[in-house]
Structure formats: C-alpha cells, structure tokens
Short mmCIF file of C-alpha atoms and ligand atoms in Angstrom, two decimals:
data_model
loop_
_atom_site.label_atom_id
_atom_site.label_comp_id
_atom_site.label_asym_id
_atom_site.label_seq_id
_atom_site.Cartn_x
_atom_site.Cartn_y
_atom_site.Cartn_z
CA UNK A 1 6.79 14.96 18.06
CA UNK A 2 10.22 14.80 19.70
CA UNK A 3 13.76 13.51 19.24
CA UNK A 4 14.89 12.81 15.49
CA UNK A 5 11.84 12.67 13.85
CA UNK A 6 11.17 15.99 15.31
CA UNK A 7 14.24 17.15 14.24
CA UNK A 8 13.88 16.24 10.71
CA UNK A 9 10.54 17.78 10.57
CA UNK A 10 11.95 21.08 11.85
CA UNK A 11 14.61 20.99 9.27
CA UNK A 12 12.40 20.26 6.41
CA UNK A 13 9.98 23.19 7.38
CA UNK A 14 12.87 25.66 7.99
CA UNK A 15 12.60 27.85 4.70
CA UNK A 16 16.06 27.75 2.79
CA UNK A 17 17.22 24.84 4.65
CA UNK A 18 20.22 23.30 3.13
CA UNK A 19 20.18 19.54 2.67
CA UNK A 20 23.19 18.01 4.64
CA UNK A 21 24.89 16.08 2.22
CA UNK A 22 26.97 14.25 4.52
CA UNK A 23 24.86 13.06 7.32
CA UNK A 24 21.56 11.59 7.11
CA UNK A 25 20.67 11.81 10.81
CA UNK A 26 18.12 14.80 10.66
CA UNK A 27 16.14 12.47 8.03
CA UNK A 28 16.65 9.36 10.34
CA UNK A 29 13.19 9.02 11.57
CA UNK A 30 11.72 9.13 8.24
CA UNK A 31 14.12 6.59 6.74
CA UNK A 32 13.41 4.31 9.92
CA UNK A 33 9.64 4.23 9.29
CA UNK A 34 10.30 3.44 5.45
CA UNK A 35 12.50 0.65 6.12
CA UNK A 36 10.27 -0.70 9.11
CA UNK A 37 6.92 -0.57 6.99
CA UNK A 38 5.91 -4.02 6.36
CA UNK A 39 3.07 -5.46 4.43
CA UNK A 40 1.07 -7.33 7.11
CA UNK A 41 -1.08 -10.51 6.86
CA UNK A 42 -0.73 -12.75 9.94
CA UNK A 43 0.46 -10.40 12.70
CA UNK A 44 -2.88 -8.04 13.33
CA UNK A 45 -4.02 -8.34 16.98
CA UNK A 46 -7.36 -6.87 16.01
CA UNK A 47 -7.07 -4.63 18.98
CA UNK A 48 -9.03 -1.35 19.09
CA UNK A 49 -7.71 1.39 16.80
CA UNK A 50 -8.47 5.00 18.66
CA UNK A 51 -10.31 7.35 16.49
CA UNK A 52 -7.63 10.30 16.79
CA UNK A 53 -5.01 7.91 15.40
CA UNK A 54 -7.30 6.61 12.66
CA UNK A 55 -8.02 10.18 11.80
CA UNK A 56 -4.22 11.15 11.60
CA UNK A 57 -3.37 8.12 9.42
CA UNK A 58 -6.46 9.04 7.06
CA UNK A 59 -5.46 12.78 7.04
CA UNK A 60 -1.94 11.80 6.02
CA UNK A 61 -3.41 9.80 3.05
CA UNK A 62 -5.63 12.88 2.13
CA UNK A 63 -2.43 15.12 2.08
CA UNK A 64 -0.71 13.17 -0.78
CA UNK A 65 0.03 14.89 -3.96
CA UNK A 66 -2.43 14.44 -6.81
CA UNK A 67 -2.62 15.28 -10.59
CA UNK A 68 -4.27 18.50 -10.87
CA UNK A 69 -4.94 18.59 -7.18
CA UNK A 70 -7.87 16.58 -8.19
CA UNK A 71 -7.55 14.35 -4.92
CA UNK A 72 -9.29 11.35 -6.77
CA UNK A 73 -9.39 9.21 -3.76
CA UNK A 74 -12.19 7.92 -1.35
CA UNK A 75 -11.76 5.92 1.64
CA UNK A 76 -14.41 3.20 2.53
CA UNK A 77 -14.04 2.35 6.08
CA UNK A 78 -15.49 -1.24 6.54
CA UNK A 79 -15.81 -2.82 10.23
CA UNK A 80 -18.68 -4.82 9.54
CA UNK A 81 -17.95 -8.65 10.26
CA UNK A 82 -20.26 -9.94 7.42
CA UNK A 83 -19.06 -7.48 4.85
CA UNK A 84 -15.38 -8.60 5.66
CA UNK A 85 -16.37 -12.36 5.64
CA UNK A 86 -17.99 -11.98 2.35
CA UNK A 87 -14.91 -10.22 1.06
CA UNK A 88 -12.41 -12.59 2.33
CA UNK A 89 -14.45 -15.68 1.02
CA UNK A 90 -14.05 -13.84 -2.51
CA UNK A 91 -10.34 -13.46 -1.86
CA UNK A 92 -9.75 -16.83 -0.84
CA UNK A 93 -11.54 -18.03 -4.19
CA UNK A 94 -9.23 -15.58 -6.14
CA UNK A 95 -6.33 -17.16 -4.27
CA UNK A 96 -7.22 -20.48 -5.63
CA UNK A 97 -7.67 -19.03 -9.13
CA UNK A 98 -4.05 -17.94 -8.80
CA UNK A 99 -3.03 -20.90 -7.32
CA UNK A 100 -4.34 -23.40 -9.91
CA UNK A 101 -1.55 -21.53 -12.44
CA UNK A 102 1.21 -22.67 -10.30
CA UNK A 103 2.88 -25.82 -10.77
CA UNK A 104 5.92 -27.84 -8.61
CA UNK A 105 8.08 -25.78 -6.25
CA UNK A 106 6.06 -22.39 -7.06
CA UNK A 107 2.81 -23.95 -5.84
CA UNK A 108 4.48 -25.75 -2.78
CA UNK A 109 5.92 -22.28 -1.89
CA UNK A 110 2.59 -20.24 -2.73
CA UNK A 111 0.81 -23.08 -0.48
CA UNK A 112 2.53 -21.49 2.53
CA UNK A 113 1.74 -17.75 1.98
CA UNK A 114 -1.06 -16.00 3.48
CA UNK A 115 -2.26 -13.28 1.21
CA UNK A 116 -4.65 -11.35 3.56
CA UNK A 117 -5.84 -10.54 7.21
CA UNK A 118 -9.16 -9.23 6.51
CA UNK A 119 -11.03 -10.52 9.23
CA UNK A 120 -7.98 -10.41 11.87
CA UNK A 121 -7.29 -6.77 11.25
CA UNK A 122 -9.36 -4.20 13.14
CA UNK A 123 -10.82 -2.73 10.11
CA UNK A 124 -10.70 -2.56 6.22
CA UNK A 125 -10.01 0.46 4.36
CA UNK A 126 -11.38 0.23 0.74
CA UNK A 127 -9.47 3.02 -1.56
CA UNK A 128 -11.03 4.00 -4.61
CA UNK A 129 -10.26 6.20 -7.79
CA UNK A 130 -12.86 8.57 -9.11
CA UNK A 131 -11.57 9.73 -12.55
CA UNK A 132 -14.38 12.34 -12.71
CA UNK A 133 -13.18 14.32 -9.68
CA UNK A 134 -11.79 17.79 -10.90
CA UNK A 135 -12.72 16.53 -14.52
CA UNK A 136 -12.96 17.47 -17.40
CA UNK A 137 -9.77 19.64 -17.26
CA UNK A 138 -7.53 17.79 -14.97
CA UNK A 139 -4.30 19.78 -15.14
CA UNK A 140 -1.55 17.29 -15.88
CA UNK A 141 -3.79 14.34 -16.73
CA UNK A 142 -4.48 15.11 -20.68
CA UNK A 143 -1.65 12.89 -21.94
CA UNK A 144 -1.47 10.26 -19.28
CA UNK A 145 -4.74 9.12 -17.92
CA UNK A 146 -3.05 6.90 -15.28
CA UNK A 147 -1.88 9.83 -13.38
CA UNK A 148 -5.12 9.87 -11.70
CA UNK A 149 -4.44 6.23 -10.70
CA UNK A 150 -0.90 7.04 -9.71
CA UNK A 151 -2.37 9.77 -7.50
CA UNK A 152 -4.19 7.23 -5.48
CA UNK A 153 -1.36 5.15 -5.11
CA UNK A 154 0.40 7.80 -3.31
CA UNK A 155 -2.59 8.48 -1.06
CA UNK A 156 -1.90 4.76 0.02
CA UNK A 157 1.64 5.07 0.50
CA UNK A 158 1.03 8.15 2.80
CA UNK A 159 -1.52 6.22 4.66
CA UNK A 160 1.04 3.07 5.05
CA UNK A 161 3.94 5.05 6.12
CA UNK A 162 1.62 7.07 8.77
CA UNK A 163 0.22 3.97 9.85
CA UNK A 164 3.68 2.39 10.36
CA UNK A 165 4.91 5.47 12.29
CA UNK A 166 1.81 5.24 14.64
CA UNK A 167 2.82 1.76 15.36
CA UNK A 168 0.10 0.19 13.29
CA UNK A 169 0.16 -2.47 10.35
CA UNK A 170 -1.43 -2.58 6.64
CA UNK A 171 -1.92 -5.19 4.48
CA UNK A 172 -2.50 -4.59 0.78
CA UNK A 173 -4.94 -7.09 -0.84
CA UNK A 174 -5.56 -7.34 -4.32
CA UNK A 175 -6.89 -10.88 -4.80
CA UNK A 176 -10.16 -9.60 -5.85
CA UNK A 177 -12.14 -8.82 -9.06
CA UNK A 178 -13.11 -5.03 -9.10
CA UNK A 179 -16.65 -5.79 -9.94
CA UNK A 180 -17.10 -8.02 -6.85
CA UNK A 181 -15.82 -5.23 -4.52
CA UNK A 182 -17.81 -2.50 -6.25
CA UNK A 183 -21.13 -4.35 -5.79
CA UNK A 184 -20.21 -5.32 -2.02
CA UNK A 185 -19.52 -1.72 -1.08
CA UNK A 186 -22.16 -0.02 -3.37
CA UNK A 187 -19.32 1.95 -5.41
CA UNK A 188 -20.72 3.73 -8.33
CA UNK A 189 -19.82 2.00 -11.76
CA UNK A 190 -17.42 4.95 -12.86
CA UNK A 191 -15.51 4.63 -9.59
CA UNK A 192 -12.88 2.11 -9.60
CA UNK A 193 -11.90 0.06 -6.48
CA UNK A 194 -7.82 0.33 -6.20
CA UNK A 195 -7.21 -1.45 -2.93
CA UNK A 196 -8.58 -3.08 0.20
CA UNK A 197 -6.30 -2.33 3.12
CA UNK A 198 -6.47 -4.34 6.05
CA UNK A 199 -5.55 -1.92 8.94
CA UNK A 200 -4.86 -1.99 12.65
CA UNK A 201 -2.60 -2.73 15.55
CA UNK A 202 -0.18 -5.54 15.46
CA UNK A 203 1.84 -7.99 17.64
CA UNK A 204 4.85 -7.04 15.68
CA UNK A 205 6.18 -6.03 12.20
CA UNK A 206 8.33 -8.74 10.61
CA UNK A 207 12.10 -7.62 9.72
CA UNK A 208 11.95 -9.29 6.16
CA UNK A 209 9.02 -9.41 3.80
CA UNK A 210 6.86 -12.45 3.90
CA UNK A 211 7.58 -13.24 0.30
CA UNK A 212 11.20 -12.97 1.10
CA UNK A 213 10.75 -15.33 3.95
CA UNK A 214 9.00 -18.05 2.32
CA UNK A 215 11.49 -18.07 -0.69
CA UNK A 216 8.63 -16.71 -3.31
CA UNK A 217 10.96 -13.93 -4.12
CA UNK A 218 13.94 -11.86 -3.08
CA UNK A 219 14.34 -7.89 -2.98
CA UNK A 220 16.78 -6.79 -5.79
CA UNK A 221 19.80 -4.66 -5.34
CA UNK A 222 19.33 -0.99 -6.03
CA UNK A 223 22.20 -1.14 -8.63
CA UNK A 224 19.98 -3.76 -10.73
CA UNK A 225 17.43 -0.88 -11.40
CA UNK A 226 19.62 2.01 -11.94
CA UNK A 227 20.31 3.19 -15.47
CA UNK A 228 22.56 6.03 -16.51
CA UNK A 229 21.19 8.55 -19.04
CA UNK A 230 19.27 6.01 -21.06
CA UNK A 231 17.36 2.75 -20.21
CA UNK A 232 19.84 -0.30 -20.21
CA UNK A 233 22.84 1.98 -19.79
CA UNK A 234 25.37 1.15 -16.83
CA UNK A 235 27.46 3.55 -15.33
CA UNK A 236 30.61 3.03 -17.23
CA UNK A 237 29.04 2.72 -20.62
C1 LIG B 1 -0.40 -3.00 -5.50
C2 LIG B 1 0.01 -4.12 -4.38
C3 LIG B 1 -0.82 -5.08 -4.34
C4 LIG B 1 -0.57 -6.17 -3.27
N1 LIG B 1 -1.46 -7.05 -3.15
C5 LIG B 1 -1.27 -7.98 -2.16
C6 LIG B 1 -2.18 -9.01 -1.83
O1 LIG B 1 -2.98 -9.42 -2.51
N2 LIG B 1 -1.67 -10.09 -0.97
C7 LIG B 1 -0.55 -9.67 -0.07
O2 LIG B 1 -0.47 -10.62 0.96
N3 LIG B 1 0.10 -8.76 -0.12
C8 LIG B 1 -0.04 -7.90 -1.28
N4 LIG B 1 0.96 -7.03 -1.33
C9 LIG B 1 2.01 -6.72 -0.52
C10 LIG B 1 3.27 -7.32 -1.42
O3 LIG B 1 3.34 -8.74 -1.47
C11 LIG B 1 4.58 -6.72 -0.59
O4 LIG B 1 4.48 -5.39 -0.56
C12 LIG B 1 6.08 -7.17 -0.90
O5 LIG B 1 6.10 -8.60 -0.84
C13 LIG B 1 7.03 -6.70 -0.37
O6 LIG B 1 6.79 -6.64 1.22
P1 LIG B 1 6.87 -5.41 2.30
O7 LIG B 1 5.69 -4.62 1.66
O8 LIG B 1 6.55 -6.05 3.45
O9 LIG B 1 8.03 -4.77 2.07
C14 LIG B 1 0.62 -5.88 -2.43
C15 LIG B 1 1.27 -4.63 -2.49
C16 LIG B 1 1.05 -3.75 -3.57
C17 LIG B 1 1.91 -2.53 -3.70
#
C-alpha cells in the first residue's frame, strides 16, 4: 500500500504513536473509504471477482473484534444462479409485504427504490451468527446476549469497508424471513442468518445514499445525535 493510506497504516502501527490532533491527513485514506462506502443495488457490473481480492475482503471481515474472541460469524459464498433466483423471488415477495403497509407519498416514493442486487452482483455472501461458538462461557456476553450479534455486524462492516477500498460494491439485503434463508442454505436451526450481502465489481459508487436520492429519508446532522453527560442533554444544559 502506498500514499496516504500507507502512511496512515504506518502511523497506526508505530508503537507509542501520538495522535495528531490538528491534522487528519494521516488518516485520510481511512476516512475517504468510510465516506465513499455506499449500499449498492443498481450499480453492480457482474464482472469476475478475482479470488485473491475476495480472500482479502473476507480476511478483513474475519479480523473484526468479537465478544470473548468468539468469532461467531460464518460466511456462505453463493454463486449458484438458481439459489440466487430463489432468494430474489422471496425478497421481492417481502418487498410487497412492506409496500402493502405504505400509503400516499410513502408508497409512491418506495415504488421507485430498488432494494437488492442479488442476481446482478457477482456473488452473494450470507453471514450467519452461531451463538454456540466459544460457549458456554463467552467472556463479556453473560449480561448482554446481543453482544454476539454485535460482533457479527462488526465483521460485516469490516467486509463492507475492505470491499469499498478494493473498488467493489456491497448491498445489504434484509427483506427476508430468517427461516426461508436458513432452509435455502441449509443453515442449522441454532445458527441465525444475519445478512445477505450482494458483493462484486460496480460501474460506480454513488455520491449519495439511494434513500436520500429518492427522498425516502435524509441523513441527520451529527449534532442531532450527540448528548452531553446524560441522554437528552444538550451542550449548554
Ligand atoms: C442492517 C441493514 C439492513 C439493510 N437492509 C437493506 C435492504 O434490505 N435493502 C436495501 O436496499 N438496503 C438495505 N440496507 C442499506 C441501507 O438502506 C443504507 O445503508 C442506508 O440507506 C444508507 O445508505 P449508504 O449505506 O449508501 O450510506 C441495509 C443496511 C443495514 C445496515
């Protein structure tokens, strides 16, 4: 790795490295990837994804932090066209279930939004959560069972950022019933499907989220979600 991203990595790896409080340049590569990351639906090219690149992206996911080092994730790589078509049919049916709850402007706006790129992407990566990994004494999970699930989401975020850095796109699909996906992919009953990720090369990454572009919802300013000392307290109270 060269340039700013390489410099940032070198800085991070240096023992005793003091963060530079006035200049964000050393971390610019990382922030650039964070800002360029998009949820992709319509921009997949379907082009081949070289095996070494896929391995790097999956290795990044597998490097994520996890409660008690349980690494409770598994990744099911799905290339089979029949499996992907079957999943897409199910997702479109669930899309209709959601659409049927909407009225007026919401229904009209949603009708224009694509919610998946299952068959257009190069492959699907189904990510699952195994609560028995490292059990029964998972260090740090005794009081918060969901900490296992949080760990899987961190692996997904690592995958998403690594894919973005590699010039790939990722689209998270959650319009499905867990039981359907479990049966489709032969996932054991105690293991929970967490996400279907559409993954592959893209024609481009959009500048703004699809949902903003279509007027579904706008990103909130950071200030709206900052609290000081206690929930609900602004800076001057
Ligand atoms: C848990 C989760 C589930 C999501 N499910 C879907 C989905 O089913 N279909 C979809 O098109 N986008 C899905 N998204 C993507 C979000 O719509 C997207 O992240 C959000 O609109 C912000 O856009 P951006 O990721 O491009 O910044 C999901 C994202 C997350 C984190």
